[in-house]
């Protein structure tokens, strides 16, 4: 499809949006209920498609993709009415008679550009937020996982209102054409390099963006943690979807006292999860494409394979691998790995790790395994990342009240739960003042010839840098100012009537 075809779709969606059809709570909830019905109807067909694209076991597809999306959907349905409600804010003395609040309005016609590693999660979860916010949307499905995309398009088109939500497929040419169009918000999940392209396209129209990117998520295993449990949780987090997860552990800093034990326990847990021959396990996924497979096999040459290292180009299999003595200047240590390869480095002093991490791009997630409160506090305060996950991997995704997103090179914006609704809404500030009691406002009008009038006006209207005062002091000061204002307004001696 050409840009003109996509522009026609966008214009049709704009017409639907302008009609106001998406504004009522009942319409939004109705579309969410259709999403719930759709997820149940497509489950088996979708799991089969993901198996074809990625070699994933249906249980893993269900747990990490479908059920995760169902959970986010259920949370949205439970809280939608509260999210849509006006949020009132406190007012000061000058505005005591006013109503001040934020009204959440939809941004308009938005686009969600999904990705291939968790196809339904990375497309439908943002769309759920757009539906909740009252937007119309285009969903661009990934061409890298064609079977999954075909199933998603089939069911999206069958269940969702075509007047307000459209799905499109295609590759780079179609994505480029879509980015030439003006949208009211662009939500993109994918690589840092493409994220820059999306940001440049959005800048043309000053379009707000959410960029869910990735980067290299570091893991720190200190000397105080239970190394066996740490190795098990890291191995699981690394091997889900064969490491093709933006929040997968990318590399490990392991304290020298735990280093040997960590490698041996990692080896043991891989065997426990996938058996003696991982390639024969139905529980371990495959690399999505030949291009990604070839990229990963080159990374295997940039260090010593202490564990794993086996490959099979015919099935795009790469075994869970630990690399020791990695070349620190190589792509293995500078680029996001996005596969089941895990470099492990030794360290002696945690401060050197902090210094090293602060010199790198900010990651999407930092993982810390520690029982030392000072170590936890140090990493929390000194390492900037989208999320800090302490003593586990991936599980922060299961908390709908925790916004998920990157910082700097790992992304812009956040979503999940209410954060997705906020992403696709504009929180419009509203001040509603009574038209009556105009005499109280006389302080603000010229002429400003009385110094006491100016002082009283500034005292009432502006906050001052000061130390916190007691409740009684605030009450006394406010009462004094209020009496002064009314004295002026109602023609007491020295007031406006003199």
Short mmCIF file of C-alpha atoms in Angstrom, two decimals:
data_model
loop_
_atom_site.label_atom_id
_atom_site.label_comp_id
_atom_site.label_asym_id
_atom_site.label_seq_id
_atom_site.Cartn_x
_atom_site.Cartn_y
_atom_site.Cartn_z
CA UNK A 1 0.00 0.00 0.00
CA UNK A 2 1.17 3.51 -0.78
CA UNK A 3 1.11 6.59 1.40
CA UNK A 4 -2.10 7.71 -0.32
CA UNK A 5 -3.87 4.48 0.70
CA UNK A 6 -2.79 4.87 4.30
CA UNK A 7 -3.83 8.51 4.27
CA UNK A 8 -7.30 7.44 3.16
CA UNK A 9 -7.51 5.04 6.11
CA UNK A 10 -6.35 7.78 8.44
CA UNK A 11 -8.95 10.20 7.05
CA UNK A 12 -11.72 7.64 7.55
CA UNK A 13 -10.64 7.10 11.14
CA UNK A 14 -10.53 10.86 11.70
CA UNK A 15 -14.12 11.11 10.49
CA UNK A 16 -15.15 8.43 12.99
CA UNK A 17 -13.23 10.16 15.78
CA UNK A 18 -14.79 13.54 14.98
CA UNK A 19 -18.25 11.97 15.24
CA UNK A 20 -17.63 11.36 18.95
CA UNK A 21 -18.48 7.67 18.76
CA UNK A 22 -15.49 6.66 20.93
CA UNK A 23 -16.23 9.10 23.76
CA UNK A 24 -18.87 7.25 25.83
CA UNK A 25 -17.78 4.81 28.51
CA UNK A 26 -20.21 2.24 27.09
CA UNK A 27 -18.52 2.23 23.69
CA UNK A 28 -15.03 1.84 25.13
CA UNK A 29 -16.09 -0.95 27.47
CA UNK A 30 -17.88 -2.66 24.59
CA UNK A 31 -14.68 -2.73 22.54
CA UNK A 32 -12.71 -4.05 25.53
CA UNK A 33 -15.23 -6.87 25.92
CA UNK A 34 -14.74 -7.70 22.24
CA UNK A 35 -11.00 -7.85 22.87
CA UNK A 36 -11.62 -10.34 25.68
CA UNK A 37 -13.79 -12.50 23.44
CA UNK A 38 -11.20 -12.26 20.68
CA UNK A 39 -8.36 -13.47 22.89
CA UNK A 40 -10.32 -16.57 23.87
CA UNK A 41 -11.38 -17.32 20.31
CA UNK A 42 -7.89 -16.98 18.81
CA UNK A 43 -5.89 -18.77 21.53
CA UNK A 44 -5.23 -22.10 19.82
CA UNK A 45 -4.68 -20.66 16.35
CA UNK A 46 -2.36 -17.99 17.75
CA UNK A 47 -0.29 -20.48 19.76
CA UNK A 48 0.12 -22.61 16.63
CA UNK A 49 1.22 -19.55 14.65
CA UNK A 50 3.80 -18.52 17.28
CA UNK A 51 5.09 -22.10 17.31
CA UNK A 52 5.62 -21.81 13.57
CA UNK A 53 7.33 -18.42 13.80
CA UNK A 54 9.41 -18.86 16.95
CA UNK A 55 9.24 -22.52 17.95
CA UNK A 56 7.72 -21.58 21.32
CA UNK A 57 5.89 -24.03 23.51
CA UNK A 58 2.17 -23.13 23.76
CA UNK A 59 2.46 -22.87 27.55
CA UNK A 60 5.17 -20.23 27.20
CA UNK A 61 3.14 -18.36 24.58
CA UNK A 62 0.14 -18.44 26.87
CA UNK A 63 1.99 -17.33 29.98
CA UNK A 64 4.24 -14.65 28.55
CA UNK A 65 2.00 -13.30 25.80
CA UNK A 66 -1.71 -14.20 25.80
CA UNK A 67 -2.37 -14.42 29.54
CA UNK A 68 -0.27 -11.35 30.20
CA UNK A 69 -2.41 -9.44 27.72
CA UNK A 70 -5.60 -10.84 29.24
CA UNK A 71 -4.45 -9.67 32.67
CA UNK A 72 -3.74 -6.15 31.42
CA UNK A 73 -7.13 -6.11 29.69
CA UNK A 74 -8.93 -7.27 32.83
CA UNK A 75 -7.21 -4.58 34.90
CA UNK A 76 -8.24 -1.92 32.37
CA UNK A 77 -11.86 -3.09 32.34
CA UNK A 78 -11.99 -2.96 36.13
CA UNK A 79 -10.61 0.56 36.39
CA UNK A 80 -11.76 2.28 33.17
CA UNK A 81 -14.58 4.29 34.74
CA UNK A 82 -12.24 5.68 37.40
CA UNK A 83 -9.58 6.52 34.83
CA UNK A 84 -12.08 8.45 32.73
CA UNK A 85 -13.36 10.49 35.68
CA UNK A 86 -12.21 14.08 36.15
CA UNK A 87 -9.38 14.26 38.69
CA UNK A 88 -9.85 17.20 41.05
CA UNK A 89 -6.84 18.99 42.51
CA UNK A 90 -6.39 21.12 45.60
CA UNK A 91 -6.71 24.89 45.32
CA UNK A 92 -5.15 27.68 47.34
CA UNK A 93 -6.84 30.60 49.07
CA UNK A 94 -7.32 32.64 45.89
CA UNK A 95 -9.16 29.75 44.20
CA UNK A 96 -11.13 28.39 47.15
CA UNK A 97 -14.44 29.03 45.41
CA UNK A 98 -13.28 27.47 42.11
CA UNK A 99 -13.28 23.95 40.72
CA UNK A 100 -9.84 22.85 39.44
CA UNK A 101 -9.42 19.48 37.81
CA UNK A 102 -7.87 17.48 34.99
CA UNK A 103 -10.14 16.18 32.26
CA UNK A 104 -8.78 13.26 30.23
CA UNK A 105 -9.52 13.63 26.54
CA UNK A 106 -8.42 11.30 23.71
CA UNK A 107 -5.52 12.43 21.58
CA UNK A 108 -7.21 11.50 18.31
CA UNK A 109 -6.05 9.04 15.65
CA UNK A 110 -2.97 7.14 16.77
CA UNK A 111 -0.75 4.40 15.39
CA UNK A 112 0.67 1.39 17.20
CA UNK A 113 3.69 -0.20 15.50
CA UNK A 114 4.04 -3.66 16.98
CA UNK A 115 6.90 -6.10 16.97
CA UNK A 116 7.49 -9.82 16.47
CA UNK A 117 8.84 -11.31 19.70
CA UNK A 118 5.61 -11.01 21.70
CA UNK A 119 3.21 -10.13 18.89
CA UNK A 120 -0.12 -9.96 20.71
CA UNK A 121 1.27 -8.31 23.84
CA UNK A 122 3.21 -5.63 21.99
CA UNK A 123 0.25 -4.75 19.76
CA UNK A 124 -2.88 -5.31 21.82
CA UNK A 125 -1.70 -3.93 25.18
CA UNK A 126 -1.02 -0.48 23.67
CA UNK A 127 -4.27 -0.72 21.71
CA UNK A 128 -6.16 -1.47 24.94
CA UNK A 129 -4.86 1.84 26.29
CA UNK A 130 -5.89 3.65 23.11
CA UNK A 131 -9.39 2.16 23.33
CA UNK A 132 -9.64 3.15 27.00
CA UNK A 133 -8.58 6.69 26.15
CA UNK A 134 -11.17 6.99 23.35
CA UNK A 135 -8.76 7.15 20.43
CA UNK A 136 -9.09 5.64 16.97
CA UNK A 137 -6.07 3.60 15.92
CA UNK A 138 -4.09 1.89 13.20
CA UNK A 139 -2.16 -1.21 14.26
CA UNK A 140 0.89 -2.03 12.14
CA UNK A 141 1.72 -5.73 12.54
CA UNK A 142 5.27 -7.06 12.18
CA UNK A 143 6.32 -8.85 9.02
CA UNK A 144 9.10 -10.72 10.87
CA UNK A 145 6.56 -13.10 12.45
CA UNK A 146 4.24 -13.61 9.44
CA UNK A 147 2.13 -16.48 10.79
CA UNK A 148 1.35 -14.61 14.01
CA UNK A 149 0.57 -11.42 12.11
CA UNK A 150 -1.83 -13.21 9.78
CA UNK A 151 -3.78 -14.67 12.70
CA UNK A 152 -3.85 -11.33 14.52
CA UNK A 153 -5.12 -9.47 11.46
CA UNK A 154 -7.82 -12.08 10.93
CA UNK A 155 -9.17 -11.77 14.46
CA UNK A 156 -8.59 -8.03 14.92
CA UNK A 157 -10.58 -7.32 11.76
CA UNK A 158 -13.29 -9.77 12.83
CA UNK A 159 -13.85 -8.49 16.36
CA UNK A 160 -12.95 -4.78 16.49
CA UNK A 161 -15.00 -1.90 15.09
CA UNK A 162 -13.58 -1.28 11.58
CA UNK A 163 -14.78 2.32 11.68
CA UNK A 164 -12.34 3.06 14.50
CA UNK A 165 -9.59 0.42 14.42
CA UNK A 166 -7.66 -0.88 11.41
CA UNK A 167 -4.80 -3.35 11.05
CA UNK A 168 -2.19 -3.16 8.33
CA UNK A 169 0.61 -5.49 7.32
CA UNK A 170 3.77 -4.96 5.32
CA UNK A 171 7.51 -4.46 5.64
CA UNK A 172 9.86 -1.49 5.61
CA UNK A 173 8.17 0.21 2.66
CA UNK A 174 4.78 0.18 4.36
CA UNK A 175 6.21 1.36 7.66
CA UNK A 176 7.99 4.22 5.89
CA UNK A 177 4.78 5.23 4.14
CA UNK A 178 2.85 5.19 7.43
CA UNK A 179 5.44 7.43 9.09
CA UNK A 180 4.96 10.09 6.40
CA UNK A 181 1.44 10.67 7.68
CA UNK A 182 0.53 12.95 10.56
CA UNK A 183 -0.69 11.04 13.61
CA UNK A 184 -1.81 12.28 17.01
CA UNK A 185 0.49 9.79 18.76
CA UNK A 186 2.98 7.16 17.61
CA UNK A 187 3.61 4.12 19.79
CA UNK A 188 6.59 2.07 18.60
CA UNK A 189 8.15 -1.09 20.01
CA UNK A 190 11.43 -2.30 18.54
CA UNK A 191 15.09 -1.53 18.07
CA UNK A 192 16.97 1.63 19.00
CA UNK A 193 18.02 2.22 15.38
CA UNK A 194 14.45 2.16 14.07
CA UNK A 195 13.33 4.14 17.11
CA UNK A 196 15.52 7.01 15.91
CA UNK A 197 13.83 6.85 12.49
CA UNK A 198 10.40 6.98 14.14
CA UNK A 199 11.45 9.94 16.30
CA UNK A 200 12.72 11.88 13.28
CA UNK A 201 9.45 11.24 11.41
CA UNK A 202 7.42 12.33 14.43
CA UNK A 203 9.44 15.53 14.76
CA UNK A 204 8.20 16.65 11.34
CA UNK A 205 4.73 17.20 12.84
CA UNK A 206 5.74 17.54 16.50
CA UNK A 207 3.86 14.30 17.10
CA UNK A 208 4.20 12.85 20.62
CA UNK A 209 5.82 9.42 20.71
CA UNK A 210 6.23 6.44 22.96
CA UNK A 211 9.37 4.48 22.12
CA UNK A 212 9.66 1.08 23.79
CA UNK A 213 13.18 0.14 22.84
CA UNK A 214 15.72 -2.03 24.63
CA UNK A 215 19.45 -1.99 25.02
CA UNK A 216 21.72 -4.05 27.20
CA UNK A 217 20.09 -4.95 30.54
CA UNK A 218 22.86 -5.64 33.08
CA UNK A 219 22.69 -8.11 35.95
CA UNK A 220 24.71 -7.73 39.16
CA UNK A 221 25.22 -10.78 41.37
CA UNK A 222 26.91 -9.66 44.58
CA UNK A 223 28.64 -11.70 47.27
CA UNK A 224 25.65 -11.67 49.67
CA UNK A 225 22.98 -13.28 47.50
CA UNK A 226 21.91 -16.91 47.23
CA UNK A 227 23.84 -17.79 44.10
CA UNK A 228 21.81 -20.91 43.32
CA UNK A 229 18.51 -19.03 43.28
CA UNK A 230 20.08 -16.13 41.41
CA UNK A 231 21.44 -18.46 38.71
CA UNK A 232 18.05 -20.16 38.35
CA UNK A 233 16.09 -16.93 37.98
CA UNK A 234 18.64 -15.45 35.57
CA UNK A 235 18.68 -18.61 33.45
CA UNK A 236 14.90 -18.54 33.23
CA UNK A 237 14.80 -14.83 32.37
CA UNK A 238 17.46 -15.29 29.72
CA UNK A 239 15.94 -18.38 28.07
CA UNK A 240 12.30 -17.35 27.85
CA UNK A 241 11.65 -16.95 24.11
CA UNK A 242 15.28 -18.01 23.53
CA UNK A 243 16.45 -14.65 24.88
CA UNK A 244 14.47 -12.67 22.31
CA UNK A 245 13.03 -10.33 24.93
CA UNK A 246 13.83 -6.64 25.33
CA UNK A 247 14.09 -7.04 29.12
CA UNK A 248 16.13 -10.26 29.06
CA UNK A 249 19.34 -10.24 31.12
CA UNK A 250 22.00 -9.18 28.62
CA UNK A 251 25.22 -9.68 30.60
CA UNK A 252 26.26 -10.38 34.20
CA UNK A 253 28.65 -8.78 36.64
CA UNK A 254 29.33 -11.57 39.14
CA UNK A 255 31.36 -11.07 42.31
CA UNK A 256 34.54 -13.14 42.15
CA UNK A 257 33.51 -15.15 45.25
CA UNK A 258 30.35 -16.30 43.45
CA UNK A 259 31.73 -16.55 39.91
CA UNK A 260 32.54 -20.27 39.64
CA UNK A 261 29.45 -21.31 41.59
CA UNK A 262 27.24 -19.10 39.43
CA UNK A 263 28.44 -20.74 36.20
CA UNK A 264 28.00 -24.26 37.60
CA UNK A 265 24.55 -23.55 39.00
CA UNK A 266 23.51 -21.91 35.73
CA UNK A 267 24.62 -25.05 33.89
CA UNK A 268 22.65 -27.25 36.31
CA UNK A 269 19.47 -25.21 36.01
CA UNK A 270 19.60 -25.23 32.20
CA UNK A 271 19.74 -29.03 32.42
CA UNK A 272 16.84 -29.09 34.87
CA UNK A 273 14.71 -26.91 32.60
CA UNK A 274 15.57 -28.32 29.18
CA UNK A 275 17.21 -31.70 29.73
CA UNK A 276 20.60 -33.09 28.67
CA UNK A 277 20.06 -32.07 25.03
CA UNK A 278 18.41 -28.65 24.82
CA UNK A 279 17.88 -28.97 21.08
CA UNK A 280 15.48 -31.86 21.67
CA UNK A 281 13.46 -29.93 24.22
CA UNK A 282 10.05 -28.69 23.10
CA UNK A 283 10.24 -26.03 25.79
CA UNK A 284 13.06 -24.00 24.20
CA UNK A 285 12.23 -21.59 21.38
CA UNK A 286 14.11 -20.93 18.15
CA UNK A 287 15.56 -17.77 16.60
CA UNK A 288 12.98 -15.93 14.53
CA UNK A 289 14.87 -15.51 11.23
CA UNK A 290 18.05 -16.39 9.37
CA UNK A 291 19.25 -12.80 9.66
CA UNK A 292 18.99 -12.82 13.44
CA UNK A 293 20.47 -16.33 13.62
CA UNK A 294 23.52 -15.33 11.58
CA UNK A 295 24.04 -12.24 13.71
CA UNK A 296 23.97 -14.27 16.91
CA UNK A 297 26.34 -16.99 15.69
CA UNK A 298 28.93 -14.30 14.98
CA UNK A 299 28.65 -13.13 18.59
CA UNK A 300 29.59 -16.62 19.79
CA UNK A 301 33.09 -16.04 18.40
CA UNK A 302 33.72 -13.00 20.61
CA UNK A 303 34.63 -14.89 23.79
CA UNK A 304 34.90 -18.35 25.30
CA UNK A 305 31.77 -20.54 25.39
CA UNK A 306 31.91 -21.87 28.95
CA UNK A 307 28.43 -23.36 28.62
CA UNK A 308 26.58 -24.22 25.41
CA UNK A 309 27.64 -22.79 22.07
CA UNK A 310 25.81 -25.41 19.99
CA UNK A 311 23.96 -24.24 16.88
CA UNK A 312 21.85 -25.64 14.05
CA UNK A 313 21.22 -23.40 11.04
CA UNK A 314 18.45 -25.62 9.66
CA UNK A 315 16.22 -25.04 12.69
CA UNK A 316 17.82 -21.75 13.78
CA UNK A 317 18.70 -23.31 17.13
CA UNK A 318 21.24 -21.71 19.45
CA UNK A 319 21.74 -23.33 22.82
CA UNK A 320 21.76 -21.40 26.11
CA UNK A 321 25.34 -20.14 26.26
CA UNK A 322 27.59 -18.47 28.81
CA UNK A 323 30.51 -16.53 27.36
CA UNK A 324 33.52 -15.84 29.58
CA UNK A 325 36.41 -13.51 28.80
CA UNK A 326 34.36 -11.53 26.28
CA UNK A 327 35.98 -8.94 24.07
CA UNK A 328 34.74 -5.78 25.78
CA UNK A 329 35.00 -3.73 22.59
CA UNK A 330 33.12 -6.27 20.47
CA UNK A 331 29.49 -6.20 19.38
CA UNK A 332 28.81 -8.82 22.03
CA UNK A 333 29.40 -6.19 24.70
CA UNK A 334 28.27 -3.05 22.87
CA UNK A 335 25.06 -4.15 21.11
CA UNK A 336 21.89 -5.70 22.49
CA UNK A 337 22.27 -9.47 22.19
CA UNK A 338 18.60 -10.51 21.87
CA UNK A 339 19.34 -14.21 22.05
CA UNK A 340 20.30 -16.98 24.53
CA UNK A 341 23.92 -15.83 24.87
CA UNK A 342 25.02 -14.50 28.26
CA UNK A 343 28.46 -12.91 28.83
CA UNK A 344 29.64 -13.14 32.45
CA UNK A 345 32.22 -10.77 33.93
CA UNK A 346 33.93 -10.89 37.33
CA UNK A 347 34.17 -7.95 39.69
CA UNK A 348 35.70 -7.24 43.09
CA UNK A 349 34.40 -3.81 44.05
CA UNK A 350 30.79 -2.79 43.40
CA UNK A 351 31.87 0.82 42.94
CA UNK A 352 33.82 -0.17 39.81
CA UNK A 353 30.63 -1.74 38.42
CA UNK A 354 28.73 1.47 39.15
CA UNK A 355 31.41 3.51 37.38
CA UNK A 356 31.31 1.18 34.38
CA UNK A 357 27.52 1.22 34.11
CA UNK A 358 27.31 4.99 34.44
CA UNK A 359 29.60 5.30 31.42
CA UNK A 360 27.18 3.25 29.27
CA UNK A 361 23.77 4.02 27.79
CA UNK A 362 20.90 3.82 30.27
CA UNK A 363 19.34 0.34 30.16
CA UNK A 364 15.70 -0.65 30.05
CA UNK A 365 16.15 -2.74 33.21
CA UNK A 366 18.90 -3.21 35.78
CA UNK A 367 18.84 -6.52 37.65
CA UNK A 368 20.44 -6.75 41.08
CA UNK A 369 20.76 -9.90 43.19
CA UNK A 370 21.72 -8.85 46.69
CA UNK A 371 20.78 -9.12 50.35
CA UNK A 372 22.84 -6.08 51.28
CA UNK A 373 20.74 -2.97 51.94
CA UNK A 374 23.65 -0.63 51.19
CA UNK A 375 24.30 -2.33 47.84
CA UNK A 376 20.64 -2.08 46.92
CA UNK A 377 20.52 1.60 47.89
CA UNK A 378 23.70 2.31 45.92
CA UNK A 379 22.39 0.78 42.70
CA UNK A 380 18.95 2.35 43.15
CA UNK A 381 20.39 5.84 43.51
CA UNK A 382 23.42 5.69 41.21
CA UNK A 383 22.29 3.65 38.19
CA UNK A 384 19.62 5.17 35.97
CA UNK A 385 17.41 2.67 34.16
CA UNK A 386 13.79 2.24 33.18
CA UNK A 387 13.28 -0.31 35.97
CA UNK A 388 15.30 -1.76 38.83
CA UNK A 389 14.40 -5.40 39.50
CA UNK A 390 15.85 -6.73 42.75
CA UNK A 391 16.37 -10.48 43.22
CA UNK A 392 14.41 -11.60 40.15
CA UNK A 393 14.12 -11.16 36.40
CA UNK A 394 11.17 -10.16 34.20
CA UNK A 395 8.66 -10.24 37.06
CA UNK A 396 8.22 -6.48 37.30
CA UNK A 397 6.09 -6.89 34.16
CA UNK A 398 3.45 -8.63 36.26
CA UNK A 399 2.68 -5.53 38.35
CA UNK A 400 0.03 -3.51 36.45
CA UNK A 401 0.50 -0.51 38.72
CA UNK A 402 4.19 -0.21 37.77
CA UNK A 403 4.62 1.76 34.53
CA UNK A 404 7.00 0.06 32.10
CA UNK A 405 9.35 2.04 29.88
CA UNK A 406 12.90 3.08 29.25
CA UNK A 407 14.99 6.16 29.80
CA UNK A 408 17.31 7.83 27.32
CA UNK A 409 18.59 5.31 24.80
CA UNK A 410 16.25 2.58 26.07
CA UNK A 411 13.07 4.48 25.35
CA UNK A 412 10.68 7.37 25.85
CA UNK A 413 7.43 7.13 27.76
CA UNK A 414 5.81 4.24 29.60
CA UNK A 415 2.76 2.00 29.58
CA UNK A 416 0.91 -0.89 31.33
CA UNK A 417 -2.16 -0.36 33.44
CA UNK A 418 -3.20 3.25 33.89
CA UNK A 419 0.08 4.41 32.37
CA UNK A 420 -1.17 3.18 28.96
CA UNK A 421 -4.39 5.15 29.37
CA UNK A 422 -2.34 8.22 30.33
CA UNK A 423 -0.07 7.73 27.30
CA UNK A 424 -2.96 7.91 24.86
CA UNK A 425 -4.83 10.70 26.69
CA UNK A 426 -4.32 14.41 27.05
CA UNK A 427 -4.85 15.52 30.64
CA UNK A 428 -6.51 18.86 30.04
CA UNK A 429 -6.33 21.26 32.99
CA UNK A 430 -9.68 22.91 33.73
CA UNK A 431 -10.42 25.83 36.04
CA UNK A 432 -14.11 26.58 36.54
CA UNK A 433 -14.75 29.85 38.36
CA UNK A 434 -18.11 31.28 39.42
CA UNK A 435 -19.19 34.37 37.50
CA UNK A 436 -20.58 35.85 40.71
CA UNK A 437 -18.65 37.54 43.60
CA UNK A 438 -16.79 39.82 41.23
CA UNK A 439 -16.12 42.27 44.04
CA UNK A 440 -13.68 39.77 45.56
CA UNK A 441 -11.60 40.05 42.38
CA UNK A 442 -11.15 43.82 42.66
CA UNK A 443 -7.69 43.33 44.13
CA UNK A 444 -6.29 42.21 40.80
CA UNK A 445 -7.58 45.06 38.67
CA UNK A 446 -5.79 48.39 38.07
CA UNK A 447 -5.10 50.95 39.26
CA UNK A 448 -2.26 49.58 41.37
CA UNK A 449 -1.65 52.85 43.24
CA UNK A 450 -1.94 51.51 46.79
CA UNK A 451 1.14 49.68 48.05
CA UNK A 452 -0.86 47.74 50.63
CA UNK A 453 -3.11 46.51 47.83
CA UNK A 454 -0.15 45.20 45.85
CA UNK A 455 1.34 43.49 48.88
CA UNK A 456 -1.93 41.83 49.77
CA UNK A 457 -2.50 40.68 46.19
CA UNK A 458 0.96 39.10 45.93
CA UNK A 459 0.60 37.49 49.33
CA UNK A 460 -2.67 35.88 48.30
CA UNK A 461 -1.70 34.80 44.80
CA UNK A 462 1.84 33.45 44.97
CA UNK A 463 3.73 30.80 46.88
CA UNK A 464 6.87 31.93 48.68
CA UNK A 465 10.10 29.99 49.29
CA UNK A 466 9.90 29.10 52.97
CA UNK A 467 10.29 26.33 55.48
CA UNK A 468 7.21 24.19 56.25
CA UNK A 469 4.95 25.85 58.79
CA UNK A 470 2.55 24.35 61.27
CA UNK A 471 -1.12 23.90 60.46
CA UNK A 472 -2.05 26.62 62.95
CA UNK A 473 0.35 29.11 61.34
CA UNK A 474 -1.05 28.40 57.87
CA UNK A 475 -4.58 28.83 59.21
CA UNK A 476 -3.75 32.12 60.92
CA UNK A 477 -1.98 33.57 57.87
CA UNK A 478 -4.73 32.49 55.47
CA UNK A 479 -7.43 33.92 57.71
CA UNK A 480 -5.61 37.25 57.93
CA UNK A 481 -5.26 37.46 54.14
CA UNK A 482 -8.89 36.52 53.62
CA UNK A 483 -10.10 39.22 56.02
CA UNK A 484 -7.95 41.76 54.22
CA UNK A 485 -9.36 40.79 50.84
CA UNK A 486 -12.95 41.02 51.96
CA UNK A 487 -12.28 44.29 53.76
CA UNK A 488 -11.08 45.80 50.53
CA UNK A 489 -13.84 44.29 48.42
CA UNK A 490 -16.73 45.39 50.60
CA UNK A 491 -15.75 49.03 51.20
CA UNK A 492 -14.52 48.82 54.75
CA UNK A 493 -12.26 51.70 55.77
CA UNK A 494 -9.51 51.84 53.18
CA UNK A 495 -11.39 49.58 50.83
CA UNK A 496 -12.49 50.12 47.23
CA UNK A 497 -15.54 52.16 48.25
CA UNK A 498 -13.54 54.96 49.92
#
